[in-house]
Coordinates of C-alpha atoms in Angstrom, one line a residue:
X5 CA 143.5 137.1 160.3
X6 CA 140.3 137.8 158.4
X7 CA 138.5 134.8 156.9
X8 CA 137.0 136.1 153.6
X9 CA 135.7 132.7 152.6
X10 CA 135.2 129.4 154.4
X11 CA 136.5 126.2 152.8
X12 CA 134.3 125.1 149.9
X13 CA 132.6 128.5 149.5
X14 CA 132.8 130.6 146.4
X15 CA 132.1 134.3 145.7
X16 CA 131.2 136.2 142.5
X17 CA 134.2 137.7 140.6
X18 CA 132.6 141.1 140.9
X19 CA 132.9 140.9 144.7
X20 CA 136.6 140.2 145.0
X21 CA 139.5 142.7 145.2
X22 CA 141.3 140.8 142.5
X23 CA 138.8 142.2 140.0
X24 CA 140.4 145.6 140.6
X25 CA 143.7 144.2 139.5
X26 CA 142.3 142.8 136.3
X27 CA 140.6 146.1 135.5
X28 CA 143.8 148.0 136.1
X29 CA 145.5 145.9 133.4
X30 CA 149.2 146.2 133.3
X31 CA 150.3 148.1 136.4
X32 CA 149.9 147.0 140.1
X33 CA 147.1 148.5 142.0
X34 CA 148.0 150.0 145.4
X35 CA 145.4 150.7 148.0
X36 CA 146.7 151.8 151.4
X37 CA 143.4 152.3 153.1
X38 CA 140.2 150.5 151.9
X39 CA 137.9 152.9 153.7
X40 CA 139.3 156.0 152.1
X41 CA 139.9 154.8 148.5
X42 CA 136.9 155.4 146.3
X43 CA 137.5 152.0 144.6
X44 CA 137.1 150.1 147.8
X45 CA 135.0 152.4 150.1
X46 CA 131.8 150.5 149.4
X47 CA 133.4 147.2 148.3
X48 CA 131.9 144.0 149.7
X49 CA 135.3 143.0 151.2
X50 CA 135.6 146.4 153.0
X51 CA 132.0 145.9 154.4
X52 CA 133.0 142.5 155.6
X53 CA 136.3 143.2 157.3
X54 CA 135.9 146.8 158.2
X55 CA 139.1 148.2 156.8
X56 CA 142.5 147.2 155.5
X57 CA 145.0 147.5 152.6
X58 CA 145.5 145.8 149.3
X59 CA 148.3 145.4 146.7
X60 CA 147.9 143.4 143.6
X61 CA 149.6 142.8 140.2
X62 CA 148.4 140.8 137.1
X63 CA 150.0 137.5 135.8
X64 CA 149.9 137.1 132.1
X65 CA 149.6 134.4 129.5
X66 CA 152.0 134.4 126.5
X67 CA 149.3 136.0 124.3
X68 CA 149.0 139.0 126.7
X69 CA 145.8 137.9 128.3
X70 CA 145.6 138.0 132.1
X71 CA 146.0 134.5 133.6
X72 CA 145.4 135.6 137.2
X73 CA 146.7 137.9 140.0
X74 CA 149.1 137.9 142.9
X75 CA 147.9 140.0 145.8
X76 CA 148.8 141.1 149.3
X77 CA 146.0 142.0 151.8
X78 CA 145.6 142.9 155.4
X79 CA 142.8 144.1 157.7
X80 CA 144.8 147.2 158.7
X81 CA 145.8 150.2 156.5
X82 CA 149.4 150.1 155.4
X83 CA 151.5 152.5 153.5
X84 CA 153.1 150.3 150.8
X85 CA 156.7 151.3 149.9
X86 CA 158.1 151.7 146.4
X87 CA 160.1 148.5 147.3
X88 CA 156.8 146.6 148.0
X89 CA 155.4 147.6 144.6
X90 CA 158.7 146.7 142.8
X91 CA 158.7 143.3 144.6
X92 CA 155.1 142.4 143.6
X93 CA 155.9 143.5 140.0
X94 CA 158.9 141.2 140.0
X95 CA 157.0 138.3 141.4
X96 CA 154.2 138.7 138.8
X97 CA 156.8 138.9 136.0
X98 CA 158.5 135.7 137.2
X99 CA 155.1 133.9 137.5
X100 CA 154.1 135.1 134.0
X101 CA 157.4 133.9 132.5
X102 CA 157.0 130.5 134.2
X103 CA 153.5 130.1 132.9
X104 CA 154.7 131.1 129.4
X105 CA 157.6 128.6 129.5
X106 CA 155.3 125.9 130.7
X107 CA 152.8 126.7 128.0
X108 CA 155.5 126.5 125.3
X109 CA 156.7 123.1 126.7
X110 CA 153.2 121.5 126.8
X111 CA 151.7 122.9 123.6
X112 CA 152.3 122.3 119.9
X113 CA 153.8 125.5 118.4
X114 CA 151.8 125.4 115.2
X115 CA 148.3 124.3 116.2
X116 CA 148.2 125.3 119.9
X117 CA 147.0 121.8 120.8
X118 CA 148.7 119.8 123.5
X119 CA 151.9 118.0 122.6
X120 CA 153.4 114.6 123.4
X121 CA 155.0 115.9 126.6
X122 CA 151.7 117.0 128.0
X123 CA 150.1 113.7 126.9
X124 CA 152.7 111.7 128.9
X125 CA 152.1 113.9 132.0
X126 CA 148.3 113.7 131.7
X127 CA 148.5 109.9 131.4
X128 CA 150.8 109.5 134.4
X129 CA 148.7 111.8 136.5
X130 CA 145.4 110.0 135.5
X131 CA 147.0 106.7 136.7
X132 CA 147.9 108.2 140.1
X133 CA 145.0 110.6 140.7
X134 CA 142.3 108.8 142.7
X135 CA 139.7 111.3 141.4
X136 CA 140.5 110.3 137.8
X137 CA 140.7 106.6 138.4
X138 CA 136.9 106.5 138.2
X139 CA 137.0 108.2 134.8
X140 CA 138.0 106.0 131.9
X141 CA 139.2 107.2 128.5
X142 CA 139.4 105.8 125.1
X143 CA 142.2 106.9 122.8
X144 CA 141.5 108.0 119.2
X145 CA 144.5 108.1 116.8
X146 CA 143.6 110.4 113.9
X147 CA 145.7 110.5 110.7
X148 CA 144.9 112.7 107.8
X149 CA 144.5 110.9 104.4
X150 CA 146.9 111.9 101.6
X151 CA 148.2 115.0 103.5
X152 CA 151.5 114.8 101.7
X153 CA 149.6 115.5 98.4
X154 CA 148.3 118.7 99.9
X155 CA 151.8 119.9 100.7
X156 CA 153.1 118.9 97.3
X157 CA 150.2 120.6 95.5
X158 CA 149.7 123.8 97.5
X159 CA 152.9 124.2 99.5
X160 CA 153.8 123.8 103.1
X161 CA 152.3 127.2 104.1
X162 CA 148.9 126.1 103.0
X163 CA 149.5 122.7 104.6
X164 CA 150.3 124.4 107.9
X165 CA 147.1 126.5 107.8
X166 CA 145.2 123.3 107.0
X167 CA 146.6 121.7 110.1
X168 CA 145.6 124.7 112.2
X169 CA 142.0 124.5 110.9
X170 CA 141.9 120.7 111.4
X171 CA 143.1 121.2 115.0
X172 CA 140.3 123.7 115.7
X173 CA 137.7 121.4 114.2
X174 CA 138.9 118.4 116.3
X175 CA 138.6 120.5 119.5
X176 CA 135.2 121.7 118.5
X177 CA 133.8 118.3 117.6
X178 CA 135.3 116.5 120.7
X179 CA 133.1 115.8 123.8
X180 CA 133.6 117.9 126.9
X181 CA 136.7 117.1 129.0
X182 CA 138.4 115.5 126.0
X183 CA 142.2 116.0 125.6
X184 CA 143.3 116.8 122.0
X185 CA 146.9 116.7 121.0
X186 CA 149.1 116.8 117.9
X187 CA 151.8 114.2 118.1
X188 CA 153.4 114.4 114.6
X189 CA 153.0 116.0 111.2
X190 CA 149.4 115.2 110.4
X191 CA 148.8 112.9 113.3
X192 CA 146.5 113.7 116.3
X193 CA 145.4 111.8 119.4
X194 CA 142.2 112.4 121.4
X195 CA 141.6 111.1 124.9
X196 CA 137.8 110.9 125.1
X197 CA 136.0 110.2 128.4
X198 CA 133.9 107.0 128.2
X199 CA 131.4 105.4 130.5
X200 CA 132.1 101.8 129.7
X201 CA 134.4 99.5 127.6
X202 CA 131.8 99.7 124.7
X203 CA 133.2 103.2 124.1
X204 CA 129.9 104.5 122.7
X205 CA 131.2 108.1 123.3
X206 CA 134.4 107.6 121.3
X207 CA 132.6 105.7 118.5
X208 CA 130.2 108.6 118.1
X209 CA 133.1 111.0 118.2
X210 CA 134.9 109.1 115.5
X211 CA 131.8 109.1 113.3
X212 CA 131.2 112.8 113.9
X213 CA 134.8 113.7 112.9
X214 CA 134.7 111.6 109.7
X215 CA 131.4 113.1 108.7
X216 CA 132.6 116.6 109.4
X217 CA 135.7 116.0 107.2
X218 CA 133.5 114.7 104.4
X219 CA 131.0 117.5 104.4
X220 CA 133.2 120.5 105.3
X221 CA 136.0 121.3 102.8
X222 CA 138.5 123.9 104.1
X223 CA 138.8 127.2 102.2
X224 CA 142.4 128.5 102.6
X225 CA 143.8 131.5 100.7
X226 CA 141.3 130.9 97.8
X227 CA 141.9 127.2 97.7
X228 CA 139.1 124.8 98.5
X229 CA 140.7 121.7 100.0
X230 CA 138.9 118.5 100.8
X231 CA 140.6 116.0 103.1
X232 CA 139.5 112.9 105.0
X233 CA 140.9 111.1 108.0
X234 CA 141.5 107.5 109.2
X235 CA 140.9 106.8 112.9
X236 CA 142.0 104.0 115.2
X237 CA 140.6 103.5 118.7
X238 CA 141.5 101.6 121.8
X239 CA 140.5 101.6 125.5
X240 CA 142.5 103.0 128.4
X241 CA 142.4 100.0 130.7
X242 CA 144.1 100.0 134.2
X243 CA 147.7 99.0 134.0
X244 CA 148.0 99.5 130.2
X245 CA 151.0 101.7 129.4
X246 CA 150.7 104.8 127.2
X247 CA 153.0 103.4 124.5
X248 CA 150.9 100.2 124.3
X249 CA 147.8 102.4 123.9
X250 CA 149.4 104.4 121.2
X251 CA 150.6 101.3 119.4
X252 CA 147.2 99.7 119.5
X253 CA 145.4 102.7 118.2
X254 CA 148.0 103.2 115.6
X255 CA 147.6 99.6 114.4
X256 CA 143.8 100.0 114.2
X257 CA 144.3 103.3 112.2
X258 CA 146.6 101.6 109.7
X259 CA 144.0 98.8 109.3
X260 CA 141.6 101.5 108.3
X261 CA 144.2 102.9 105.8
X262 CA 144.6 99.5 104.2
X263 CA 140.8 99.1 103.9
X264 CA 140.1 102.3 102.0
X265 CA 140.7 105.1 104.5
X266 CA 138.1 107.7 105.6
X267 CA 136.7 105.4 108.3
X268 CA 137.6 104.1 111.8
X269 CA 138.3 100.9 113.5
X270 CA 138.5 99.7 117.1
X271 CA 141.6 97.7 118.1
X272 CA 140.9 94.0 118.6

C-alpha cells in the first residue's frame, strides 16, 4: 500500500529499485529484506517506506539490450520461493519474446526502419488520438535514382549495404519526431511534423536530403558509390486516407523523375 510516486511525478533512475535489476543483467534479483540486504539498506526506497522485499527480472530486446523490467515489491519482508523466482523468469521471457515478435513485425528486416505495417498503424492511431490531431504531418516519398544500376554493377550485397547506409542517413537528417520507413526495394517514406500547410519543415528536409546525397558518396567495401534521390511530398490533411497520401506523394516523385531526377516536388 506504499505510494512511491504520486501521479505526474518522476524520480531519477539511480533512485529506483529497477536499476538493481538492470545492473544484475541476466538473472532475477531477489531481496527478501530491504533493511538487511547491502544493496538496499541505504536505498532511497528503503528510506521512504521503511522496509520491504523486492523481486525483479529483466526484459530484453532482440539485440540483447535490456528493454525494461518486471518487478514485485511489498513493504514487508518476504521469503520468495524458488517457484516465485521461476515464475518471474517465465514472465520476463514471455514479455521479451512478445517484444521481439512485435519488433520483427513492425520493422524492415534489412534496414531496421519501420515497415508498411507500422506505417498503417501509426496513421490510424494518429487519426484517432486526440493528442496527435493537433500535430500535422507531411509525407515525403523518397526513391533512389538508378538504384538498379548499382545492383547490376556491384552486386546485391553492395546494394543491400547501400540501403542500410541510406536508411541511417535518412534518420539522421530527419527532424525530431519524424517517422522513417522503408516500403519497398529502394523506396522510403518519411512522416515529417509540420506547423502549417506550407510545409516549410518538409521542404527543408527534402532539400537537406538531396544535398546530403549529392555531397556525400558512400564508401562500401572499397567502392565509392554516388547516388541521388527523387522526392515527392504531400500534406496529411484530416480525412485523407493513407493510400491517397502515398499515391499523391508517389505521383509528385515520378514528376521529379521525369524532369531530371535529383530534386523534389510538392503534389498539386
